[in-house]
PDB file of C-alpha atoms in Angstrom:
ATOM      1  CA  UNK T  29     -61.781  50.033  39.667  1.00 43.00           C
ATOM      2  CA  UNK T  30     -64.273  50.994  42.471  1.00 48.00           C
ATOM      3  CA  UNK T  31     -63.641  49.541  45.769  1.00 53.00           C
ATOM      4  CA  UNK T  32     -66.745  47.814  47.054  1.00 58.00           C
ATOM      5  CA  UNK T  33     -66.749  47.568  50.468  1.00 66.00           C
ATOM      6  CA  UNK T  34     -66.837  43.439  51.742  1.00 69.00           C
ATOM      7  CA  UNK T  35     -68.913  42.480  55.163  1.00 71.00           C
ATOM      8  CA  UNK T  36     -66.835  39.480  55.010  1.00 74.00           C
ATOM      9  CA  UNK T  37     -63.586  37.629  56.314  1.00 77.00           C
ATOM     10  CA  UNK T  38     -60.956  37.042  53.906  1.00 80.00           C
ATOM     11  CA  UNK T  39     -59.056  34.949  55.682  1.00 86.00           C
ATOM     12  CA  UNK T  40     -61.858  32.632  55.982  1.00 88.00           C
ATOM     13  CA  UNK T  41     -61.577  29.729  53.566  1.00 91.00           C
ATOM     14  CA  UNK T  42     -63.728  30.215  49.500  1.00 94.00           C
ATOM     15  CA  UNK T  43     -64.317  27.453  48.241  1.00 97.00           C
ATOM     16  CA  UNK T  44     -64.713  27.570  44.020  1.00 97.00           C
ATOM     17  CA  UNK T  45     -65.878  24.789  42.072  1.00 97.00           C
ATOM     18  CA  UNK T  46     -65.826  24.001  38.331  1.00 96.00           C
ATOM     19  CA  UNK T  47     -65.045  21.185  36.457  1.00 94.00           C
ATOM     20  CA  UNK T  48     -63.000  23.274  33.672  1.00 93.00           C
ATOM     21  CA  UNK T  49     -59.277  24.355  35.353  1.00 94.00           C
ATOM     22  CA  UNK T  50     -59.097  27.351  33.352  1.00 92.00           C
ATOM     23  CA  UNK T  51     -62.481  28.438  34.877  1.00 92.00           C
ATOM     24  CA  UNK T  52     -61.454  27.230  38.462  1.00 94.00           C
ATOM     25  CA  UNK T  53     -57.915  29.314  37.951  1.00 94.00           C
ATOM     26  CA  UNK T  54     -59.314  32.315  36.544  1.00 92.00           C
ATOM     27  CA  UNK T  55     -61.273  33.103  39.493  1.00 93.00           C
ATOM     28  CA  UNK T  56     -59.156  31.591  41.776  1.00 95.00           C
ATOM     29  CA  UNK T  57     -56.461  34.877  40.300  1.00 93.00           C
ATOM     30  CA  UNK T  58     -59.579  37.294  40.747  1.00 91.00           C
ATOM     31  CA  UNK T  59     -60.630  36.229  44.215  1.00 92.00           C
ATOM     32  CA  UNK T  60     -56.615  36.716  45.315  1.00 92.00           C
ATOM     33  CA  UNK T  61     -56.814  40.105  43.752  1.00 90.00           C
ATOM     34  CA  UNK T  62     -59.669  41.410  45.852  1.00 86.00           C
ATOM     35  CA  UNK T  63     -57.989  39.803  48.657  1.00 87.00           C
ATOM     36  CA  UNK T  64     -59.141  36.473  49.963  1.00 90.00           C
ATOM     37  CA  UNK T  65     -56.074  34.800  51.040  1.00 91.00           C
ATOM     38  CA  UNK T  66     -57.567  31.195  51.095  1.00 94.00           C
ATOM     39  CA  UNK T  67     -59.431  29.766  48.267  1.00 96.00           C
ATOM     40  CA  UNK T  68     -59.959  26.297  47.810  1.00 96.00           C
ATOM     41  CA  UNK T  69     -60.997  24.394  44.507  1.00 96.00           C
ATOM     42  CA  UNK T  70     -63.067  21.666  43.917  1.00 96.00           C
ATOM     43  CA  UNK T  71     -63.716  19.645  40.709  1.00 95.00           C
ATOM     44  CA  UNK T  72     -67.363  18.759  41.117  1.00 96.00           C
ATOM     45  CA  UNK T  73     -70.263  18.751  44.212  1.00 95.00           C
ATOM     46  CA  UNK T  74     -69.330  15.836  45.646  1.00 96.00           C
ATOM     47  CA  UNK T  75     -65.761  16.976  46.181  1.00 96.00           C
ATOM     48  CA  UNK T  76     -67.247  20.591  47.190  1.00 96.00           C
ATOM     49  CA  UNK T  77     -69.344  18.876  49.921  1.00 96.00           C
ATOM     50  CA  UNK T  78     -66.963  17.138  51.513  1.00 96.00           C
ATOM     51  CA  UNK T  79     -64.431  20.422  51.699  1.00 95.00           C
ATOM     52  CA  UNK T  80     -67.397  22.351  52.946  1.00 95.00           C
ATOM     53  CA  UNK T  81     -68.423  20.170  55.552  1.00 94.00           C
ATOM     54  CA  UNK T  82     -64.656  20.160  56.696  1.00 94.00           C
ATOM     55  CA  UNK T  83     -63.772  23.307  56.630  1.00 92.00           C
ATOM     56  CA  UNK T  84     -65.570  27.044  57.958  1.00 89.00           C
ATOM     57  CA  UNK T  85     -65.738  28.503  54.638  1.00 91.00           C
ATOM     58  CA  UNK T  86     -66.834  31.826  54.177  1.00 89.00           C
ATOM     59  CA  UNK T  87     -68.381  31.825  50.754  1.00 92.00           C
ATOM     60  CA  UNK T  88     -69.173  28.987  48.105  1.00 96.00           C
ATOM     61  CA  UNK T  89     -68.865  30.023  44.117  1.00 96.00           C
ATOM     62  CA  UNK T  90     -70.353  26.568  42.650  1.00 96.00           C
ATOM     63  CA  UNK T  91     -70.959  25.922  38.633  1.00 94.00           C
ATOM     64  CA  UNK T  92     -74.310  24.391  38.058  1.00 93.00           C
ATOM     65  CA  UNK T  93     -73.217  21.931  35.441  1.00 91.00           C
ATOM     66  CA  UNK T  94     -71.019  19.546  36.861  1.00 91.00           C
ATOM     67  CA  UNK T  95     -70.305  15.548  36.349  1.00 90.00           C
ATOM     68  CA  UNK T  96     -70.716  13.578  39.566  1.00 91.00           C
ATOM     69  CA  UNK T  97     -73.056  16.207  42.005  1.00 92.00           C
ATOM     70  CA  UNK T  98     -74.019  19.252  39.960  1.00 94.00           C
ATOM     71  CA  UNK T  99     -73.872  22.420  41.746  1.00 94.00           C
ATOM     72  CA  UNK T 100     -78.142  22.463  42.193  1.00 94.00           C
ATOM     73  CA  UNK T 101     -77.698  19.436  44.013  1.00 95.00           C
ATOM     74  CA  UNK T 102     -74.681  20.668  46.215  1.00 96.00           C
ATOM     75  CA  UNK T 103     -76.651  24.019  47.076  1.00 96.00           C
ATOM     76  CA  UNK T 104     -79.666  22.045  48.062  1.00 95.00           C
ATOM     77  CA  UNK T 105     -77.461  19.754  50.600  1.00 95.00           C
ATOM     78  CA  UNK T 106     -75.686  22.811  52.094  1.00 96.00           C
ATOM     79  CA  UNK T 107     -79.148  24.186  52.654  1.00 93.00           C
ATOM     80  CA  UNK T 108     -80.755  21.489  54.518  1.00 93.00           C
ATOM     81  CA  UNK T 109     -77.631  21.854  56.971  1.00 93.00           C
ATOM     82  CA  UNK T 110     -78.459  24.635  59.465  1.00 90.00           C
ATOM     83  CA  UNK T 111     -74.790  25.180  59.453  1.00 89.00           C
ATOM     84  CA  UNK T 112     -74.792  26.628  56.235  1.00 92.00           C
ATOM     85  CA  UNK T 113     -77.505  28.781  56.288  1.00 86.00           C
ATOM     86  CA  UNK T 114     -75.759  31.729  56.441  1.00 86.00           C
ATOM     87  CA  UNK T 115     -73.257  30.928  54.132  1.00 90.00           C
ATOM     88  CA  UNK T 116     -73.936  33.142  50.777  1.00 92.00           C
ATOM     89  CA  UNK T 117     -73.542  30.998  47.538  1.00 94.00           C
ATOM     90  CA  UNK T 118     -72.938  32.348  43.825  1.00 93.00           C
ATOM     91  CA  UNK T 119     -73.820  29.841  41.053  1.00 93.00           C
ATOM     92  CA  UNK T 120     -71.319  29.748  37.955  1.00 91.00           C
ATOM     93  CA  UNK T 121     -73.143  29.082  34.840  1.00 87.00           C
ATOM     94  CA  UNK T 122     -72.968  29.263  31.056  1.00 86.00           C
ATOM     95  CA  UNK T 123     -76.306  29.547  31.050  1.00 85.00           C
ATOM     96  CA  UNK T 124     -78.311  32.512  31.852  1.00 80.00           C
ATOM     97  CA  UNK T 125     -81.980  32.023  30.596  1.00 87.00           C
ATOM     98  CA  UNK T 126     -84.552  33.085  33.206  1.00 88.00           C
ATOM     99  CA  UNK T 127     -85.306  29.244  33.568  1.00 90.00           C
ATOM    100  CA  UNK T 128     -81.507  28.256  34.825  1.00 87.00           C
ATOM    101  CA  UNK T 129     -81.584  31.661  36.689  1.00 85.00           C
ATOM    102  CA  UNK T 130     -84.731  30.844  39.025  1.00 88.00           C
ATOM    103  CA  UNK T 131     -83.726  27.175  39.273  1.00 89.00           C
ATOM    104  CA  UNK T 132     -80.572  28.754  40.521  1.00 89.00           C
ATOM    105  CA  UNK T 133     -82.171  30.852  43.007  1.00 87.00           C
ATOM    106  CA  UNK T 134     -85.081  28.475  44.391  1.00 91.00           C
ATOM    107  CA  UNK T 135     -82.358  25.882  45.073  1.00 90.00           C
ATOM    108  CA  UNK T 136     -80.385  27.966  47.518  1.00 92.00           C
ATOM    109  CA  UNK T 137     -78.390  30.565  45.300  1.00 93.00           C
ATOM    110  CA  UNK T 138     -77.809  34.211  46.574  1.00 91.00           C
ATOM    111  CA  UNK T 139     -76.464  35.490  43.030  1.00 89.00           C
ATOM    112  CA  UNK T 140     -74.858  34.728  39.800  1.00 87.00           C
ATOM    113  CA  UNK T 141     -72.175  35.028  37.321  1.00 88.00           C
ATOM    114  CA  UNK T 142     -72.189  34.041  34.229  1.00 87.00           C
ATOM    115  CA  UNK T 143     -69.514  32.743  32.680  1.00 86.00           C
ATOM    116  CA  UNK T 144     -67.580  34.280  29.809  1.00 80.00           C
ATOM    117  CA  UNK T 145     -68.060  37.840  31.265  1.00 76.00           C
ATOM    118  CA  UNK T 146     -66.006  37.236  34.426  1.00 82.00           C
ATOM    119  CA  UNK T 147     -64.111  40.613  35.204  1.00 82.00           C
ATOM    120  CA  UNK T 148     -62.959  41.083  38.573  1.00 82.00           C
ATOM    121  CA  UNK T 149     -65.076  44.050  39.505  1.00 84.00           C
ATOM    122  CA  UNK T 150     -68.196  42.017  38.672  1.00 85.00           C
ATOM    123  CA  UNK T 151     -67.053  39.735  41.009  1.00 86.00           C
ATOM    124  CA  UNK T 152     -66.467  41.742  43.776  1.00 83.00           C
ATOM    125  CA  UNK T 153     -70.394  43.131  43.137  1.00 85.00           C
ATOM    126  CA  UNK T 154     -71.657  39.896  42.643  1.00 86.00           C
ATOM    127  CA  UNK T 155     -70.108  38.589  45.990  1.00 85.00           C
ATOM    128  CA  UNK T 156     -71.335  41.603  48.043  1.00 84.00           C
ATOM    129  CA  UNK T 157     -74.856  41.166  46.728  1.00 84.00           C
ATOM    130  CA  UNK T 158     -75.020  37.359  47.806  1.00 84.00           C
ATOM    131  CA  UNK T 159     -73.692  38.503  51.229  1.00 82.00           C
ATOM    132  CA  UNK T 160     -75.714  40.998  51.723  1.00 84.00           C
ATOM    133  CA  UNK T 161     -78.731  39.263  50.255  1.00 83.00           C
ATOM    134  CA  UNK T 162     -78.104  36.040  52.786  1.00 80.00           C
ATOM    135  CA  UNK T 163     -78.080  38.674  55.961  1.00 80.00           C
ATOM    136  CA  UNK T 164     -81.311  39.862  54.499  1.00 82.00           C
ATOM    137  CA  UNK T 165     -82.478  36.273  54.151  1.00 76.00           C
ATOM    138  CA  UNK T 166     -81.563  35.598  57.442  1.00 73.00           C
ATOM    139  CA  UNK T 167     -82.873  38.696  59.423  1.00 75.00           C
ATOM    140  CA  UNK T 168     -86.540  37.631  58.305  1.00 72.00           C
ATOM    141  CA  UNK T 169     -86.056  34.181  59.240  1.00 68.00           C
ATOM    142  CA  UNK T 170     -84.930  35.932  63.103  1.00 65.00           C
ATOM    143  CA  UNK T 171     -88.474  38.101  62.826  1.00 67.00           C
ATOM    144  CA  UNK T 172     -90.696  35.290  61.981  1.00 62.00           C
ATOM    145  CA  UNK T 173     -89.607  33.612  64.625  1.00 62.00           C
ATOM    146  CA  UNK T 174     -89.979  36.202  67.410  1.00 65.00           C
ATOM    147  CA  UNK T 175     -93.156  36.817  65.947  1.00 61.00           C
ATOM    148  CA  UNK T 176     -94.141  33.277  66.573  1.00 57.00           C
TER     149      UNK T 176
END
């Protein structure tokens, strides 16, 4: 497996949500392989949201189709919190038409996985991307403002 180098802390709390356990476990296994040493799981948004707002996690894998709070609507409230700004976010979905993948993105997202072809290296690239994507996202938002 290439090693892919992560700008990140892994001691800091991940939180993973999914409404199917086998989902929720299987990536809970790959995210203690590539060394985060805290994950926490959520059943649905509404659960997510109030673990987020109670903890400093360092990155949020959400599924999109949830019961209760989806994980469109749990992006979108983590967003309108300054807090979580520069948190990067991965949407979980089984659904990977360019429709669901834009939706995905306007709302908040940084990247994607899609499920069924979770393998631990894609992961790890999928996790760097949304990091560095969200330092790219937030370097701009620093310029504009100096600029104005």
């Amino acid at each position: 497996m290439e090693n892919v180098e992560l700008d990140i802390d892994l001691r800091k709390p991940v939180v993973i949500v999914d409404d199917d356990d086998v989902v929720l476990k299987h990536l809970s296994v790959i995210l203690t392989k590539i060394g985060f040493t805290d994950i926490r799981e959520a059943a649905n948004g509404q659960k997510a949201l109030v673990t987020m707002l109670n903890t400093n996690s360092e990155l949020l894998i959400t599924d999109v189709d949830m019961p209760v709070m989806d994980g469109i609507q749990l992006v979108k409230q983590l967003r309108k919190n300054p807090r979580f700004n520069p948190l990067p976010i991965l949407a979980l979905t089984a659904n990977d038409t360019k429709e669901m993948v834009l939706k995905t993105l306007k709302a908040g997202v940084d990247s994607y996985l899609i499920k069924g072809k979770i393998q631990e290296q894609e992961v790890m690239v999928k996790v760097k991307e949304a990091i560095d994507l969200r330092k790219q996202k937030l370097k701009k938002k620093a310029v504009k403002r100096k600029m104005f």
